[in-house]
PDB file of C-alpha atoms in Angstrom:
ATOM      1  CA  MET A   1       0.000   0.000   0.000  1.00 61.00           C
ATOM      2  CA  GLY A   2       2.935   2.363   0.434  1.00 67.00           C
ATOM      3  CA  VAL A   3       1.758   3.831   3.758  1.00 65.00           C
ATOM      4  CA  THR A   4       4.372   5.875   5.577  1.00 65.00           C
ATOM      5  CA  ARG A   5       4.411   5.915   9.341  1.00 68.00           C
ATOM      6  CA  PRO A   6       3.262   7.789  11.290  1.00 78.00           C
ATOM      7  CA  VAL A   7       0.036   8.849   9.630  1.00 80.00           C
ATOM      8  CA  ASP A   8      -1.275  12.183  10.925  1.00 84.00           C
ATOM      9  CA  VAL A   9      -4.922  11.615   9.965  1.00 88.00           C
ATOM     10  CA  ALA A  10      -6.850   8.587   8.740  1.00 89.00           C
ATOM     11  CA  LEU A  11     -10.153   8.913   6.872  1.00 90.00           C
ATOM     12  CA  TYR A  12     -12.625   6.161   6.130  1.00 88.00           C
ATOM     13  CA  ILE A  13     -14.962   7.331   3.372  1.00 86.00           C
ATOM     14  CA  ARG A  14     -17.681   4.719   3.048  1.00 80.00           C
ATOM     15  CA  ARG A  15     -20.177   5.168   0.270  1.00 75.00           C
ATOM     16  CA  SER A  16     -21.205   2.011  -1.578  1.00 71.00           C
ATOM     17  CA  ASP A  17     -23.480   0.653   1.141  1.00 68.00           C
ATOM     18  CA  LYS A  18     -24.345   3.973   2.856  1.00 68.00           C
ATOM     19  CA  VAL A  19     -25.138   6.390   0.023  1.00 67.00           C
ATOM     20  CA  ASN A  20     -27.613   5.115  -2.552  1.00 65.00           C
ATOM     21  CA  LYS A  21     -28.349   6.955  -5.773  1.00 65.00           C
ATOM     22  CA  GLY A  22     -32.062   7.399  -6.382  1.00 63.00           C
ATOM     23  CA  GLU A  23     -33.126   5.468  -3.295  1.00 68.00           C
ATOM     24  CA  LYS A  24     -33.575   6.376   0.338  1.00 71.00           C
ATOM     25  CA  SER A  25     -30.049   6.777   1.638  1.00 70.00           C
ATOM     26  CA  GLU A  26     -28.674   5.872   5.059  1.00 72.00           C
ATOM     27  CA  ALA A  27     -26.183   8.763   4.914  1.00 70.00           C
ATOM     28  CA  LEU A  28     -25.670  12.048   3.091  1.00 75.00           C
ATOM     29  CA  LEU A  29     -23.142  12.295   0.288  1.00 77.00           C
ATOM     30  CA  HIS A  30     -20.277  14.587   1.298  1.00 81.00           C
ATOM     31  CA  THR A  31     -17.600  15.812  -1.101  1.00 85.00           C
ATOM     32  CA  PHE A  32     -13.924  15.045  -0.609  1.00 86.00           C
ATOM     33  CA  ARG A  33     -13.377  18.770  -0.060  1.00 87.00           C
ATOM     34  CA  GLU A  34     -15.796  18.662   2.906  1.00 88.00           C
ATOM     35  CA  TYR A  35     -13.770  15.851   4.466  1.00 87.00           C
ATOM     36  CA  MET A  36     -10.572  17.833   3.944  1.00 86.00           C
ATOM     37  CA  GLN A  37     -12.074  20.946   5.533  1.00 85.00           C
ATOM     38  CA  HIS A  38     -12.721  18.897   8.682  1.00 87.00           C
ATOM     39  CA  VAL A  39      -9.144  17.613   8.576  1.00 86.00           C
ATOM     40  CA  ASP A  40      -7.914  21.200   8.288  1.00 82.00           C
ATOM     41  CA  HIS A  41      -9.977  22.261  11.318  1.00 83.00           C
ATOM     42  CA  LEU A  42      -8.648  19.285  13.264  1.00 85.00           C
ATOM     43  CA  LEU A  43      -5.013  20.079  12.462  1.00 82.00           C
ATOM     44  CA  TYR A  44      -5.276  23.872  12.734  1.00 79.00           C
ATOM     45  CA  PRO A  45      -8.019  24.628  15.304  1.00 81.00           C
ATOM     46  CA  ASP A  46      -6.781  28.175  15.995  1.00 80.00           C
ATOM     47  CA  HIS A  47      -6.806  29.359  12.374  1.00 72.00           C
ATOM     48  CA  VAL A  48      -9.566  31.785  11.497  1.00 67.00           C
ATOM     49  CA  TYR A  49      -9.217  31.156   7.756  1.00 63.00           C
ATOM     50  CA  HIS A  50      -9.086  27.549   6.610  1.00 60.00           C
ATOM     51  CA  ASP A  51      -7.946  26.537   3.144  1.00 62.00           C
ATOM     52  CA  TYR A  52      -6.388  23.128   2.660  1.00 56.00           C
ATOM     53  CA  TYR A  53      -4.899  24.300  -0.659  1.00 60.00           C
ATOM     54  CA  ASP A  54      -2.818  26.945   1.161  1.00 63.00           C
ATOM     55  CA  GLU A  55       0.566  25.208   1.042  1.00 65.00           C
ATOM     56  CA  GLU A  56       2.564  28.199   2.315  1.00 70.00           C
ATOM     57  CA  ASN A  57       0.967  28.250   5.769  1.00 65.00           C
ATOM     58  CA  HIS A  58       0.577  24.514   6.288  1.00 67.00           C
ATOM     59  CA  LYS A  59       3.079  21.854   7.229  1.00 73.00           C
ATOM     60  CA  ARG A  60       3.268  18.528   5.406  1.00 77.00           C
ATOM     61  CA  VAL A  61       0.582  16.153   6.645  1.00 79.00           C
ATOM     62  CA  ASP A  62       0.317  12.441   5.890  1.00 83.00           C
ATOM     63  CA  ILE A  63      -3.305  11.402   5.387  1.00 85.00           C
ATOM     64  CA  TYR A  64      -4.391   7.809   4.909  1.00 87.00           C
ATOM     65  CA  VAL A  65      -7.693   7.489   3.039  1.00 89.00           C
ATOM     66  CA  ALA A  66      -9.587   4.200   2.977  1.00 90.00           C
ATOM     67  CA  THR A  67     -12.609   4.197   0.688  1.00 87.00           C
ATOM     68  CA  ASP A  68     -14.782   2.117  -1.582  1.00 84.00           C
ATOM     69  CA  ASP A  69     -15.309   5.074  -3.941  1.00 82.00           C
ATOM     70  CA  THR A  70     -12.989   5.123  -6.950  1.00 83.00           C
ATOM     71  CA  SER A  71     -13.646   8.842  -7.569  1.00 82.00           C
ATOM     72  CA  ILE A  72     -11.772   9.887  -4.399  1.00 81.00           C
ATOM     73  CA  PRO A  73      -8.346  11.448  -5.184  1.00 73.00           C
ATOM     74  CA  LYS A  74      -5.336   9.249  -4.499  1.00 65.00           C
TER      75      LYS A  74
END
């Protein structure tokens, strides 16, 4: 899998059996960006402005993402 240790944050994005298209769904569909915004708030709780694309003000973070959705960025 190529996982480096330690991992700063691990995400489990489960969709295939929780989010159904066209049927009653057990969970809401959240975008990958929404997940990353929560990661940003977790890592930088004192920041007023949060932007996970802001590479200048953020340190390198190792994030492990487990998912059953092939559309999630690798």
